[in-house]
Amino acid sequence: MVQSINTKVDLVVAGTSYLGLGKYGKIMIGDKGFEFYNDRDPQDYVQIPWDEVDCVIAEVLFKGKWIPRFALRTKKNGTFSFATRNPKRTLRAVREYVGAENIVSSLSFFQVLRRNLKLRFGRKKSKTE
């Protein structure tokens, strides 16, 4: 049996973890960290303490009307992507522990396209160079 790192739980919601294939389970937000527990396999879980979270990246579509998924970027172990049935409520609960300045929106499709085009073609050389 897995021991929770939280002593007080603020929110438990059904969610999906995108580590490899999508896995369904429960997301628990508490005073010590962010936790995901798989419904089918009790040994498949993710526990991220709040002091390990660097920032939270939310994919925002339609001017904030829809948030399909979000990711927690950690200081050492990379980025973990999740989705919940009520992402706004989940992100509000996370904001209490991470801080509003550490929750950012991801780049839009056109911003990614523009950035890749600038990287690919670079700036034009002037005649003096």
PDB file of C-alpha atoms in Angstrom:
ATOM      1  CA  MET A   1       0.000   0.000   0.000  1.00  0.00           C
ATOM      2  CA  VAL A   2       1.257   3.459  -0.926  1.00  0.00           C
ATOM      3  CA  GLN A   3       1.498   6.096   1.795  1.00  0.00           C
ATOM      4  CA  SER A   4       0.283   9.588   0.911  1.00  0.00           C
ATOM      5  CA  ILE A   5       2.647  12.505   1.462  1.00  0.00           C
ATOM      6  CA  ASN A   6      -0.258  14.831   2.364  1.00  0.00           C
ATOM      7  CA  THR A   7      -1.572  15.291   5.886  1.00  0.00           C
ATOM      8  CA  LYS A   8      -4.502  17.486   4.783  1.00  0.00           C
ATOM      9  CA  VAL A   9      -6.304  17.037   1.447  1.00  0.00           C
ATOM     10  CA  ASP A  10      -7.842  20.044  -0.328  1.00  0.00           C
ATOM     11  CA  LEU A  11      -9.093  18.411  -3.523  1.00  0.00           C
ATOM     12  CA  VAL A  12      -9.566  14.922  -4.948  1.00  0.00           C
ATOM     13  CA  VAL A  13     -10.666  14.764  -8.577  1.00  0.00           C
ATOM     14  CA  ALA A  14     -10.718  12.184 -11.365  1.00  0.00           C
ATOM     15  CA  GLY A  15      -7.849  12.735 -13.755  1.00  0.00           C
ATOM     16  CA  THR A  16      -5.543  11.371 -16.428  1.00  0.00           C
ATOM     17  CA  SER A  17      -1.772  11.086 -16.307  1.00  0.00           C
ATOM     18  CA  TYR A  18       0.097  11.398 -19.592  1.00  0.00           C
ATOM     19  CA  LEU A  19       3.268   9.537 -18.672  1.00  0.00           C
ATOM     20  CA  GLY A  20       3.524   7.297 -21.730  1.00  0.00           C
ATOM     21  CA  LEU A  21      -0.006   6.130 -22.471  1.00  0.00           C
ATOM     22  CA  GLY A  22      -2.886   7.881 -20.741  1.00  0.00           C
ATOM     23  CA  LYS A  23      -3.702   6.388 -17.350  1.00  0.00           C
ATOM     24  CA  TYR A  24      -6.919   7.093 -15.481  1.00  0.00           C
ATOM     25  CA  GLY A  25      -6.951   7.658 -11.752  1.00  0.00           C
ATOM     26  CA  LYS A  26      -7.397  10.148  -8.958  1.00  0.00           C
ATOM     27  CA  ILE A  27      -5.505  13.407  -8.492  1.00  0.00           C
ATOM     28  CA  MET A  28      -5.044  14.532  -4.908  1.00  0.00           C
ATOM     29  CA  ILE A  29      -3.941  18.038  -3.961  1.00  0.00           C
ATOM     30  CA  GLY A  30      -2.941  18.556  -0.360  1.00  0.00           C
ATOM     31  CA  ASP A  31      -0.738  20.529   1.967  1.00  0.00           C
ATOM     32  CA  LYS A  32       2.492  18.651   1.159  1.00  0.00           C
ATOM     33  CA  GLY A  33       2.234  17.982  -2.578  1.00  0.00           C
ATOM     34  CA  PHE A  34       0.510  16.865  -5.773  1.00  0.00           C
ATOM     35  CA  GLU A  35      -0.366  13.166  -6.083  1.00  0.00           C
ATOM     36  CA  PHE A  36      -1.752  10.930  -8.832  1.00  0.00           C
ATOM     37  CA  TYR A  37      -2.917   7.368  -8.133  1.00  0.00           C
ATOM     38  CA  ASN A  38      -3.793   4.952 -10.942  1.00  0.00           C
ATOM     39  CA  ASP A  39      -7.213   3.283 -10.627  1.00  0.00           C
ATOM     40  CA  ARG A  40      -6.057  -0.088 -11.954  1.00  0.00           C
ATOM     41  CA  ASP A  41      -2.560  -0.445 -10.528  1.00  0.00           C
ATOM     42  CA  PRO A  42      -1.987   0.744  -6.950  1.00  0.00           C
ATOM     43  CA  GLN A  43       1.785   0.639  -7.472  1.00  0.00           C
ATOM     44  CA  ASP A  44       1.539   3.171 -10.343  1.00  0.00           C
ATOM     45  CA  TYR A  45       1.525   6.599  -8.708  1.00  0.00           C
ATOM     46  CA  VAL A  46       3.183  10.023  -8.924  1.00  0.00           C
ATOM     47  CA  GLN A  47       3.965  12.119  -5.855  1.00  0.00           C
ATOM     48  CA  ILE A  48       5.427  15.600  -6.344  1.00  0.00           C
ATOM     49  CA  PRO A  49       6.183  17.708  -3.241  1.00  0.00           C
ATOM     50  CA  TRP A  50       5.405  21.424  -3.542  1.00  0.00           C
ATOM     51  CA  ASP A  51       9.010  22.474  -2.939  1.00  0.00           C
ATOM     52  CA  GLU A  52      10.021  20.381  -5.975  1.00  0.00           C
ATOM     53  CA  VAL A  53       7.566  22.126  -8.366  1.00  0.00           C
ATOM     54  CA  ASP A  54       9.268  24.782 -10.499  1.00  0.00           C
ATOM     55  CA  CYS A  55       6.202  25.955 -12.450  1.00  0.00           C
ATOM     56  CA  VAL A  56       2.804  24.816 -13.704  1.00  0.00           C
ATOM     57  CA  ILE A  57       2.136  25.122 -17.439  1.00  0.00           C
ATOM     58  CA  ALA A  58      -1.522  25.267 -18.491  1.00  0.00           C
ATOM     59  CA  GLU A  59      -2.694  24.775 -22.065  1.00  0.00           C
ATOM     60  CA  VAL A  60      -5.305  27.516 -22.467  1.00  0.00           C
ATOM     61  CA  LEU A  61      -7.656  27.514 -25.460  1.00  0.00           C
ATOM     62  CA  PHE A  62     -10.484  29.823 -26.541  1.00  0.00           C
ATOM     63  CA  LYS A  63      -9.302  32.721 -24.321  1.00  0.00           C
ATOM     64  CA  GLY A  64      -9.482  30.692 -21.117  1.00  0.00           C
ATOM     65  CA  LYS A  65     -12.793  28.955 -21.765  1.00  0.00           C
ATOM     66  CA  TRP A  66     -11.172  25.519 -22.053  1.00  0.00           C
ATOM     67  CA  ILE A  67      -8.060  24.077 -20.423  1.00  0.00           C
ATOM     68  CA  PRO A  68      -7.555  20.560 -21.802  1.00  0.00           C
ATOM     69  CA  ARG A  69      -4.414  19.724 -19.810  1.00  0.00           C
ATOM     70  CA  PHE A  70      -1.692  21.103 -17.626  1.00  0.00           C
ATOM     71  CA  ALA A  71       1.835  20.108 -16.732  1.00  0.00           C
ATOM     72  CA  LEU A  72       3.956  20.368 -13.613  1.00  0.00           C
ATOM     73  CA  ARG A  73       7.611  21.116 -14.327  1.00  0.00           C
ATOM     74  CA  THR A  74       9.841  19.929 -11.513  1.00  0.00           C
ATOM     75  CA  LYS A  75      13.290  21.151 -10.597  1.00  0.00           C
ATOM     76  CA  LYS A  76      15.005  17.774 -11.104  1.00  0.00           C
ATOM     77  CA  ASN A  77      12.743  15.168 -12.718  1.00  0.00           C
ATOM     78  CA  GLY A  78      11.260  16.886 -15.773  1.00  0.00           C
ATOM     79  CA  THR A  79       7.681  17.630 -16.742  1.00  0.00           C
ATOM     80  CA  PHE A  80       4.560  15.636 -15.824  1.00  0.00           C
ATOM     81  CA  SER A  81       1.342  16.199 -17.822  1.00  0.00           C
ATOM     82  CA  PHE A  82      -2.150  15.728 -16.413  1.00  0.00           C
ATOM     83  CA  ALA A  83      -5.790  16.409 -17.257  1.00  0.00           C
ATOM     84  CA  THR A  84      -8.795  16.595 -14.945  1.00  0.00           C
ATOM     85  CA  ARG A  85     -12.523  16.881 -15.322  1.00  0.00           C
ATOM     86  CA  ASN A  86     -12.471  20.313 -13.708  1.00  0.00           C
ATOM     87  CA  PRO A  87      -9.098  21.888 -14.561  1.00  0.00           C
ATOM     88  CA  LYS A  88      -9.936  25.404 -13.353  1.00  0.00           C
ATOM     89  CA  ARG A  89     -10.782  24.148  -9.878  1.00  0.00           C
ATOM     90  CA  THR A  90      -7.643  22.002  -9.887  1.00  0.00           C
ATOM     91  CA  LEU A  91      -5.389  24.882 -10.913  1.00  0.00           C
ATOM     92  CA  ARG A  92      -6.959  27.136  -8.269  1.00  0.00           C
ATOM     93  CA  ALA A  93      -6.115  24.539  -5.620  1.00  0.00           C
ATOM     94  CA  VAL A  94      -2.551  24.234  -6.968  1.00  0.00           C
ATOM     95  CA  ARG A  95      -2.200  28.036  -6.990  1.00  0.00           C
ATOM     96  CA  GLU A  96      -2.600  28.096  -3.195  1.00  0.00           C
ATOM     97  CA  TYR A  97       0.678  26.202  -2.807  1.00  0.00           C
ATOM     98  CA  VAL A  98       2.719  27.123  -5.896  1.00  0.00           C
ATOM     99  CA  GLY A  99       1.792  30.799  -6.215  1.00  0.00           C
ATOM    100  CA  ALA A 100       0.094  32.613  -9.070  1.00  0.00           C
ATOM    101  CA  GLU A 101       3.413  33.828 -10.507  1.00  0.00           C
ATOM    102  CA  ASN A 102       4.489  30.218 -11.122  1.00  0.00           C
ATOM    103  CA  ILE A 103       1.409  29.259 -13.172  1.00  0.00           C
ATOM    104  CA  VAL A 104       1.937  30.134 -16.834  1.00  0.00           C
ATOM    105  CA  SER A 105       0.058  29.403 -20.032  1.00  0.00           C
ATOM    106  CA  SER A 106       1.700  27.357 -22.745  1.00  0.00           C
ATOM    107  CA  LEU A 107       2.483  28.754 -26.156  1.00  0.00           C
ATOM    108  CA  SER A 108      -0.307  28.695 -28.741  1.00  0.00           C
ATOM    109  CA  PHE A 109      -0.008  26.820 -32.014  1.00  0.00           C
ATOM    110  CA  PHE A 110       0.870  29.990 -33.934  1.00  0.00           C
ATOM    111  CA  GLN A 111       3.446  31.082 -31.355  1.00  0.00           C
ATOM    112  CA  VAL A 112       5.195  27.719 -31.660  1.00  0.00           C
ATOM    113  CA  LEU A 113       5.058  27.936 -35.455  1.00  0.00           C
ATOM    114  CA  ARG A 114       6.468  31.480 -35.446  1.00  0.00           C
ATOM    115  CA  ARG A 115       9.251  30.520 -33.038  1.00  0.00           C
ATOM    116  CA  ASN A 116      10.242  27.518 -35.162  1.00  0.00           C
ATOM    117  CA  LEU A 117      10.274  29.592 -38.340  1.00  0.00           C
ATOM    118  CA  LYS A 118      12.514  32.196 -36.690  1.00  0.00           C
ATOM    119  CA  LEU A 119      14.876  29.480 -35.492  1.00  0.00           C
ATOM    120  CA  ARG A 120      14.922  27.761 -38.879  1.00  0.00           C
ATOM    121  CA  PHE A 121      15.443  30.795 -41.085  1.00  0.00           C
ATOM    122  CA  GLY A 122      17.037  33.155 -38.590  1.00  0.00           C
ATOM    123  CA  ARG A 123      17.410  36.841 -39.209  1.00  0.00           C
ATOM    124  CA  LYS A 124      18.391  38.245 -42.562  1.00  0.00           C
ATOM    125  CA  LYS A 125      22.015  39.263 -43.085  1.00  0.00           C
ATOM    126  CA  SER A 126      22.605  42.887 -43.838  1.00  0.00           C
ATOM    127  CA  LYS A 127      24.758  44.014 -46.771  1.00  0.00           C
ATOM    128  CA  THR A 128      27.536  45.209 -44.481  1.00  0.00           C
ATOM    129  CA  GLU A 129      28.160  41.757 -43.014  1.00  0.00           C
TER     130      GLU A 129
END
